[in-house]
Amino acid sequence: MTPASPETHLIESDLADAALERLLVTAGVSEIHRPPGSDWTVSGNAAPQAIDAANAIRHAIHGIYSAQDDVTEALITSQDHLIALRALTQVNLSTLGMSEALHDLLDQARLLTASDLVVMVDDRLVHTTGGPPSDSDELTEVIREATTSTDDLEPRLVGQGKAVIAPLNDQSGGIRALAFVRTNGPVYTTGDLRLVKAAVAAADMRFTLTRLHLLEIKRATFEREHQVASSLAQAVFSQPAPTLAGVEVFAHTEPASLAGGDFFAFAVVGDVLWFTVGDVAGKGLPAAMVMTRAVSAARVAFLTHDADDPAGAMRAMGIELYDYLEDVGLFITVALGAYRPSTGALHVCNAGHSPVMLVLGGITTLIPASMPPLGVLPEPRGRTVRFDLRPNDALVLGSDGLAEQENAHGVMLGYDRLAELCVELPQESAERLGHHILDAVKKHADGTPPSDDRTLVILRAVEGVS
């Protein structure tokens, strides 16, 4: 009997073994001994070289089968990795609840990298999936490492190879790193680090896409609010300027890129022209909603107060609007007054508004505020000032978007220049003067976009009252 080679465990193969048996019988073997999983031995007159050759062939076949099994296992593992990676890239952070979405993403990253635990560390919180809680002693060092600032974005091994810290490329959303931990399994290998990189790249992509998606939603919401605010503003300004013998009225507003809170309103009550111009300290939809309420309150005040009591009308507006303004955290600067062309009597109350300019005899005078802006005090009190207008005298009310318009060098038009513009056309109509002022502001801007609304209202006394 020929002794076997050093014992090894060989894979049985019926087809290959049958072929080798025929060869050995042809070579003179009378009996073949086949111990499971090891080399054959024989009885008979066969040369020792024949049985050695047969066993060598069996070893080669065994190696082929083992390699085939290894390839199959690698393909299965690779397929599992692809499935896990695809699942990771398809986690939609924008449609799931944030807690659920983060758990799903981290869980897919854990499966992909065969980790026991994945930790995501951001500026405020630590999110984990699998394994012990994030405040356990065994994770303290990992989390500390994950929060350490570094310019190197390559994954780094910590904890004697049992953990990997992988900083994210896009940290604009506040998320700094992912940490992969194996509490019981083998240390991370070079191949594992490649999987970690793939997981981090996929997570980076999902976080970036989600951030862009949320920005797009915010932009769309912003645009929708702008559209609603513009619609509200158009509703406020839909009525044309009133006509009343003895006075010319010019009214114009030009919203900036973001709808602001400038407003004006008029009412003719008997032989008196009531007017108001205001500016809500805010922009967008909240300012537009305040603006509509302010206009409504002003119109009620016009109808319930005497022409010589704009201060009383302003006080009524302030009381009506105070609670709402306090809730939304805004205030309003307002100029309100009444003009009776038959007598030339102009009564005005100013609640922190600017500019309010009176042009008398070719000289411009500022009308100062006599009470704080509405929304500052629950029951504001101020005083009414009276002026007597003659033909060609005018009251000019604007918004700060006129005087504070900057040019390309950052220089504002200024209130002094605005006052000069008010007297440059003493014999012209209110409309002509209004366009003259607006054109000068536009020329000064020289293409610089307005940072605030431009609103201008002019009341000009003219002949025409018997």
Coordinates of C-alpha atoms in Angstrom, one line a residue:
M1 CA 0.0 0.0 0.0
T2 CA 1.4 3.4 -1.0
P3 CA 1.3 5.9 1.9
A4 CA -0.8 9.0 1.6
S5 CA 0.7 12.5 1.4
P6 CA 0.4 14.7 4.5
E7 CA -3.3 14.7 5.3
T8 CA -5.5 17.5 3.8
H9 CA -9.2 17.8 3.4
L10 CA -10.2 17.5 -0.2
I11 CA -13.5 18.1 -1.9
E12 CA -15.1 15.0 -3.3
S13 CA -15.9 15.2 -7.1
D14 CA -17.6 12.2 -8.6
L15 CA -16.7 12.9 -12.2
A16 CA -13.0 13.7 -11.6
D17 CA -12.6 10.8 -9.1
A18 CA -14.2 8.3 -11.6
A19 CA -11.7 9.4 -14.3
L20 CA -8.8 9.0 -12.0
E21 CA -9.9 5.6 -10.9
R22 CA -9.9 4.4 -14.5
L23 CA -6.4 5.7 -15.0
L24 CA -5.1 4.0 -11.8
V25 CA -6.7 0.6 -12.8
T26 CA -5.1 0.9 -16.2
A27 CA -1.8 1.5 -14.4
G28 CA -2.1 -1.8 -12.4
V29 CA -3.9 -0.7 -9.2
S30 CA -6.0 -3.6 -7.8
E31 CA -7.6 -1.7 -4.9
I32 CA -8.1 2.0 -4.1
H33 CA -8.6 3.3 -0.6
R34 CA -10.6 6.6 -0.5
P35 CA -10.5 8.1 3.0
P36 CA -12.9 11.1 3.1
G37 CA -11.3 14.4 2.5
S38 CA -7.7 13.2 2.2
D39 CA -5.3 11.6 -0.3
W40 CA -5.9 8.1 -1.7
T41 CA -3.8 5.1 -1.1
V42 CA -3.7 1.9 -3.3
S43 CA -2.9 -1.8 -3.3
G44 CA -1.3 -3.5 -6.3
N45 CA 1.6 -3.2 -8.7
A46 CA 1.1 0.4 -9.7
A47 CA 4.1 2.6 -9.7
P48 CA 4.2 5.1 -6.7
Q49 CA 4.4 7.9 -9.3
A50 CA 0.9 7.0 -10.6
I51 CA -0.8 7.5 -7.2
D52 CA 1.2 10.6 -6.5
A53 CA 0.1 12.0 -9.9
A54 CA -3.5 11.1 -9.1
N55 CA -3.4 12.9 -5.8
A56 CA -1.7 15.9 -7.3
I57 CA -4.5 16.1 -9.9
R58 CA -7.0 15.8 -7.0
H59 CA -5.3 18.7 -5.2
A60 CA -5.4 20.8 -8.4
I61 CA -9.1 20.1 -8.8
H62 CA -9.6 20.9 -5.1
G63 CA -7.9 24.3 -5.7
I64 CA -10.1 25.0 -8.6
Y65 CA -13.3 24.3 -6.7
S66 CA -12.0 26.3 -3.7
A67 CA -11.2 29.3 -6.0
Q68 CA -14.6 28.9 -7.6
D69 CA -16.3 29.0 -4.1
D70 CA -14.2 32.1 -3.2
V71 CA -15.2 33.9 -6.4
T72 CA -18.9 33.0 -5.8
E73 CA -18.7 34.2 -2.2
A74 CA -17.0 37.4 -3.4
L75 CA -19.7 38.0 -6.0
I76 CA -22.4 37.4 -3.5
T77 CA -20.7 39.8 -1.1
S78 CA -20.2 42.4 -3.8
Q79 CA -23.8 42.1 -4.8
D80 CA -24.9 42.6 -1.2
H81 CA -22.7 45.7 -1.1
L82 CA -24.2 47.0 -4.3
I83 CA -27.7 46.4 -2.9
A84 CA -26.8 48.1 0.4
L85 CA -25.1 51.0 -1.4
R86 CA -28.1 51.5 -3.7
A87 CA -30.4 51.4 -0.7
L88 CA -28.2 54.0 1.0
T89 CA -28.3 56.4 -2.0
Q90 CA -32.1 56.1 -2.2
V91 CA -32.8 57.2 1.3
N92 CA -34.8 60.4 0.8
L93 CA -34.1 62.7 3.7
S94 CA -36.5 65.4 2.3
T95 CA -39.7 63.3 2.3
L96 CA -39.2 61.2 5.5
G97 CA -39.4 62.5 9.0
M98 CA -35.9 63.7 9.9
S99 CA -35.5 61.2 12.7
E100 CA -36.7 58.3 10.6
A101 CA -34.6 59.4 7.6
L102 CA -31.4 59.6 9.6
H103 CA -32.0 56.2 11.2
D104 CA -32.7 54.7 7.8
L105 CA -29.5 56.2 6.2
L106 CA -27.3 55.2 9.1
D107 CA -28.8 51.7 9.1
Q108 CA -28.0 51.2 5.4
A109 CA -24.5 52.5 6.0
R110 CA -24.1 49.9 8.9
L111 CA -25.2 47.1 6.6
L112 CA -23.0 48.1 3.8
T113 CA -19.8 48.2 6.0
A114 CA -20.7 45.2 8.2
S115 CA -20.5 47.4 11.2
D116 CA -22.2 46.9 14.6
L117 CA -22.8 50.6 15.0
V118 CA -22.8 53.8 12.9
V119 CA -22.7 57.2 14.6
M120 CA -23.4 60.5 12.9
V121 CA -22.0 63.6 14.7
D122 CA -23.3 67.1 13.9
D123 CA -23.0 70.4 15.7
R124 CA -25.6 69.7 18.2
L125 CA -26.6 66.0 18.4
V126 CA -25.2 62.5 18.1
H127 CA -27.4 60.1 16.1
T128 CA -26.7 56.3 16.3
T129 CA -28.1 53.1 14.9
G130 CA -27.3 49.7 16.3
G131 CA -25.1 48.8 19.2
P132 CA -24.9 50.6 22.6
P133 CA -26.2 54.1 23.2
S134 CA -24.1 57.1 22.2
D135 CA -23.4 58.0 25.8
S136 CA -21.8 54.7 26.7
D137 CA -18.2 54.6 27.8
E138 CA -17.1 52.5 24.9
L139 CA -18.3 55.2 22.4
T140 CA -17.0 58.3 24.3
E141 CA -13.6 58.1 22.6
V142 CA -15.1 57.5 19.2
I143 CA -17.4 60.5 19.5
R144 CA -14.5 62.6 20.8
E145 CA -12.4 61.7 17.8
A146 CA -15.4 62.3 15.4
T147 CA -15.8 65.9 16.7
T148 CA -12.1 66.7 16.4
S149 CA -11.6 69.2 13.6
T150 CA -9.2 68.1 10.9
D151 CA -8.5 69.2 7.3
D152 CA -7.9 65.5 6.3
L153 CA -11.1 64.1 4.9
E154 CA -9.7 60.6 4.5
P155 CA -11.2 57.9 6.8
R156 CA -9.0 57.1 9.8
L157 CA -8.8 54.1 12.0
V158 CA -9.2 54.5 15.8
G159 CA -9.8 52.2 18.7
Q160 CA -7.1 49.7 17.6
G161 CA -8.8 49.2 14.3
K162 CA -12.2 48.6 15.7
A163 CA -13.6 52.0 14.6
V164 CA -13.3 54.3 11.6
I165 CA -13.9 58.0 11.6
A166 CA -14.9 59.4 8.2
P167 CA -15.4 63.2 7.9
L168 CA -18.0 64.4 5.4
N169 CA -16.9 66.4 2.4
D170 CA -19.9 68.7 2.6
Q171 CA -20.2 70.0 6.2
S172 CA -22.3 73.0 5.4
G173 CA -25.4 71.3 6.9
G174 CA -23.6 71.0 10.3
I175 CA -22.9 67.3 10.0
R176 CA -19.3 66.7 10.6
A177 CA -18.5 62.9 10.3
L178 CA -19.7 59.4 10.3
A179 CA -18.2 56.9 12.7
F180 CA -18.3 53.1 12.0
V181 CA -17.7 50.8 15.0
R182 CA -17.3 47.0 15.3
T183 CA -17.8 45.9 18.9
N184 CA -17.4 42.2 18.3
G185 CA -16.3 41.6 14.8
P186 CA -12.8 41.8 13.1
V187 CA -10.8 45.0 12.7
Y188 CA -11.5 47.1 9.6
T189 CA -9.3 46.2 6.6
T190 CA -8.2 48.1 3.6
G191 CA -11.2 46.7 1.7
D192 CA -13.5 47.8 4.5
L193 CA -12.1 51.3 4.3
R194 CA -13.1 51.4 0.6
L195 CA -16.6 50.5 1.6
V196 CA -16.6 53.2 4.3
K197 CA -15.6 55.7 1.6
A198 CA -18.4 54.5 -0.6
A199 CA -20.9 54.8 2.3
V200 CA -19.6 58.3 3.1
A201 CA -19.7 59.4 -0.6
A202 CA -23.3 58.2 -0.8
A203 CA -24.3 59.9 2.5
D204 CA -22.6 63.1 1.2
M205 CA -24.6 62.9 -1.9
R206 CA -27.9 62.4 -0.1
F207 CA -27.1 65.3 2.4
T208 CA -26.2 67.6 -0.4
L209 CA -29.2 66.8 -2.5
T210 CA -31.5 67.1 0.5
R211 CA -29.9 70.5 1.4
L212 CA -30.4 71.7 -2.2
H213 CA -34.0 70.4 -2.2
L214 CA -34.8 72.2 1.0
L215 CA -33.3 75.4 -0.4
E216 CA -35.4 75.0 -3.5
I217 CA -38.5 74.6 -1.3
K218 CA -37.5 77.7 0.7
R219 CA -37.0 79.6 -2.5
A220 CA -40.4 78.5 -3.9
T221 CA -42.0 79.5 -0.6
F222 CA -40.2 82.8 -0.7
E223 CA -41.4 83.5 -4.2
R224 CA -45.0 82.5 -3.3
E225 CA -44.9 84.8 -0.3
H226 CA -43.6 87.5 -2.6
Q227 CA -46.5 86.9 -5.1
V228 CA -49.0 87.0 -2.3
A229 CA -47.4 90.2 -0.8
S230 CA -47.5 91.8 -4.3
S231 CA -51.1 90.9 -4.7
L232 CA -52.0 92.4 -1.4
A233 CA -50.1 95.6 -2.3
Q234 CA -51.9 95.8 -5.6
A235 CA -55.2 95.5 -3.8
V236 CA -54.2 98.4 -1.5
F237 CA -53.1 100.6 -4.4
S238 CA -55.8 99.6 -6.9
Q239 CA -57.8 102.8 -6.3
P240 CA -56.7 105.8 -8.3
A241 CA -55.7 109.0 -6.6
P242 CA -58.8 111.1 -5.7
T243 CA -59.8 114.3 -7.4
L244 CA -60.9 117.3 -5.5
A245 CA -61.1 120.9 -6.7
G246 CA -58.2 123.0 -5.5
V247 CA -55.6 120.3 -5.0
E248 CA -53.5 118.1 -7.3
V249 CA -52.6 114.6 -6.1
F250 CA -49.6 112.5 -7.3
A251 CA -49.2 109.0 -5.9
H252 CA -46.6 106.4 -6.9
T253 CA -45.0 103.4 -5.4
E254 CA -42.2 101.2 -6.8
P255 CA -41.6 98.0 -4.9
A256 CA -38.1 96.8 -4.5
S257 CA -37.2 93.2 -5.5
L258 CA -38.8 92.0 -2.3
A259 CA -42.2 93.4 -1.6
G260 CA -42.0 95.8 1.3
G261 CA -44.6 97.5 3.5
D262 CA -44.9 101.0 2.0
F263 CA -48.5 102.2 1.6
F264 CA -50.7 105.2 1.0
A265 CA -54.4 105.8 1.2
F266 CA -56.8 108.6 0.5
A267 CA -60.4 109.5 1.2
V268 CA -62.6 112.5 0.3
V269 CA -65.0 113.3 3.1
G270 CA -67.1 116.3 2.2
D271 CA -64.7 119.0 1.1
V272 CA -61.7 117.5 2.9
L273 CA -59.0 115.3 1.4
W274 CA -57.7 112.8 4.0
F275 CA -54.4 111.1 3.3
T276 CA -51.8 108.8 4.9
V277 CA -48.4 107.5 3.9
G278 CA -46.7 104.8 5.9
D279 CA -43.8 102.3 5.9
V280 CA -44.0 98.9 7.8
A281 CA -40.7 98.0 9.3
G282 CA -40.4 94.7 7.5
K283 CA -40.7 93.0 4.1
G284 CA -42.4 90.2 2.4
L285 CA -45.7 88.7 3.3
P286 CA -45.8 89.7 7.0
A287 CA -45.2 93.4 6.1
A288 CA -47.8 93.2 3.3
M289 CA -50.4 91.8 5.7
V290 CA -49.7 94.6 8.3
M291 CA -49.9 97.1 5.4
T292 CA -53.4 96.0 4.5
R293 CA -54.6 96.3 8.1
A294 CA -53.0 99.7 8.5
V295 CA -54.8 101.0 5.4
S296 CA -58.1 99.6 6.7
A297 CA -57.5 101.3 10.1
A298 CA -56.6 104.6 8.4
R299 CA -59.8 104.6 6.3
V300 CA -61.9 104.0 9.4
A301 CA -60.1 106.9 11.2
F302 CA -60.7 109.2 8.2
L303 CA -64.4 108.7 8.6
T304 CA -64.6 109.1 12.4
H305 CA -62.5 112.2 13.1
D306 CA -62.6 115.9 12.3
A307 CA -60.4 117.4 9.7
D308 CA -58.5 119.4 12.3
D309 CA -57.7 116.3 14.4
P310 CA -55.2 114.0 12.5
A311 CA -53.5 113.3 15.9
G312 CA -56.8 111.8 17.1
A313 CA -57.1 109.7 13.9
M314 CA -53.4 108.6 14.3
R315 CA -54.1 107.6 18.0
A316 CA -57.1 105.6 16.9
M317 CA -55.0 103.8 14.3
G318 CA -52.3 103.1 16.9
I319 CA -54.8 101.6 19.4
E320 CA -56.4 99.5 16.7
L321 CA -53.1 98.1 15.4
Y322 CA -51.0 97.8 18.6
D323 CA -51.9 94.2 19.7
Y324 CA -51.4 92.9 16.2
L325 CA -48.1 94.7 15.7
E326 CA -46.8 93.5 19.0
D327 CA -47.7 89.9 18.1
V328 CA -45.8 90.1 14.8
G329 CA -43.0 92.1 16.2
L330 CA -43.3 95.0 13.7
F331 CA -43.9 98.8 13.8
I332 CA -45.1 101.3 11.3
T333 CA -44.0 104.9 10.6
V334 CA -47.0 106.9 9.4
A335 CA -47.8 110.5 8.3
L336 CA -51.5 111.3 8.3
G337 CA -53.3 114.5 7.6
A338 CA -56.3 116.3 6.2
Y339 CA -56.4 119.2 3.6
R340 CA -59.4 121.5 3.0
P341 CA -58.8 123.2 -0.3
S342 CA -61.5 125.8 0.3
T343 CA -59.6 127.3 3.1
G344 CA -56.0 126.1 2.4
A345 CA -55.9 124.6 5.9
L346 CA -53.6 121.6 6.1
H347 CA -53.4 119.6 9.3
V348 CA -50.7 116.9 9.7
C349 CA -49.6 114.4 12.3
N350 CA -46.3 112.6 12.0
A351 CA -45.6 109.3 13.8
G352 CA -41.9 108.8 13.1
H353 CA -42.2 109.0 9.3
S354 CA -39.6 110.5 6.9
P355 CA -39.5 112.3 4.6
V356 CA -42.4 114.6 5.3
M357 CA -41.6 117.9 3.5
L358 CA -43.7 121.1 3.1
V359 CA -42.9 123.4 0.3
L360 CA -44.1 127.0 1.1
G361 CA -43.1 129.9 -1.1
G362 CA -40.3 127.9 -2.7
I363 CA -38.7 126.9 0.6
T364 CA -38.7 123.3 1.8
T365 CA -39.4 122.6 5.5
L366 CA -39.3 119.2 7.2
I367 CA -42.3 118.3 9.4
P368 CA -40.9 116.5 12.4
A369 CA -42.5 113.6 14.2
S370 CA -44.7 114.3 17.1
M371 CA -45.3 110.8 18.3
P372 CA -43.4 107.4 18.0
P373 CA -44.1 104.9 15.3
L374 CA -47.3 102.9 15.7
G375 CA -46.8 99.7 17.5
V376 CA -44.3 101.1 20.0
L377 CA -46.9 102.3 22.6
P378 CA -50.4 100.8 23.2
E379 CA -52.0 104.3 23.3
P380 CA -49.8 106.7 21.4
R381 CA -50.3 110.5 21.8
G382 CA -49.1 113.2 19.5
R383 CA -50.0 116.6 18.2
T384 CA -51.4 118.0 15.0
V385 CA -49.6 120.8 13.2
R386 CA -51.4 123.3 10.9
F387 CA -50.2 125.0 7.8
D388 CA -52.1 127.3 5.4
L389 CA -51.3 126.5 1.8
R390 CA -51.4 128.9 -1.1
P391 CA -51.4 128.0 -4.8
N392 CA -48.2 126.2 -5.8
D393 CA -47.4 125.2 -2.2
A394 CA -47.1 121.5 -1.8
L395 CA -46.8 118.7 0.7
V396 CA -44.3 116.0 -0.3
L397 CA -44.5 112.6 1.5
G398 CA -42.1 109.8 0.6
S399 CA -40.4 106.7 1.9
D400 CA -36.8 106.3 3.0
G401 CA -36.2 104.4 -0.3
L402 CA -35.9 107.8 -2.0
A403 CA -33.3 109.6 0.1
E404 CA -31.4 106.4 1.0
Q405 CA -31.0 105.2 -2.6
E406 CA -27.4 104.5 -3.2
N407 CA -25.4 104.7 -6.4
A408 CA -22.7 102.3 -7.6
H409 CA -20.2 103.9 -5.1
G410 CA -22.5 103.4 -2.1
V411 CA -23.3 107.1 -1.9
M412 CA -26.9 107.9 -0.9
L413 CA -29.0 110.6 -2.6
G414 CA -29.6 112.2 0.8
Y415 CA -32.4 114.2 2.3
D416 CA -30.8 117.5 1.4
R417 CA -30.8 116.7 -2.3
L418 CA -34.3 115.4 -2.0
A419 CA -35.4 118.7 -0.5
E420 CA -33.7 120.6 -3.4
L421 CA -35.6 118.5 -5.9
C422 CA -38.9 119.5 -4.3
V423 CA -38.4 123.2 -5.2
E424 CA -36.8 122.8 -8.7
L425 CA -40.2 123.0 -10.5
P426 CA -42.2 125.6 -8.6
Q427 CA -44.8 126.2 -11.3
E428 CA -45.2 122.6 -12.6
S429 CA -48.0 120.2 -11.7
A430 CA -47.9 117.7 -8.9
E431 CA -47.5 114.9 -11.5
R432 CA -44.6 116.7 -13.3
L433 CA -42.9 117.3 -10.0
G434 CA -43.4 113.7 -8.9
H435 CA -41.8 112.3 -12.1
H436 CA -39.0 114.8 -11.8
I437 CA -38.1 113.6 -8.3
L438 CA -38.4 109.9 -9.3
D439 CA -36.3 110.4 -12.4
A440 CA -33.6 112.1 -10.3
V441 CA -33.5 109.2 -7.8
K442 CA -33.3 106.7 -10.7
K443 CA -30.5 108.7 -12.3
H444 CA -28.6 108.8 -9.1
A445 CA -28.9 105.0 -8.7
D446 CA -27.3 104.6 -12.1
G447 CA -28.4 101.0 -12.3
T448 CA -28.0 100.1 -8.7
P449 CA -31.1 98.2 -7.6
P450 CA -33.3 99.7 -4.9
S451 CA -32.8 98.3 -1.5
D452 CA -36.2 99.5 -0.4
D453 CA -39.5 100.6 -1.9
R454 CA -39.7 104.0 -3.4
T455 CA -43.0 105.7 -2.5
L456 CA -43.9 109.3 -3.3
V457 CA -47.1 111.3 -2.6
I458 CA -47.5 115.0 -3.5
L459 CA -50.4 117.3 -2.6
R460 CA -50.2 120.6 -4.5
A461 CA -52.5 123.5 -3.9
V462 CA -53.9 125.0 -7.0
E463 CA -56.5 127.6 -8.0
G464 CA -60.0 126.1 -8.5
V465 CA -62.1 126.6 -5.5
S466 CA -64.7 129.4 -5.6

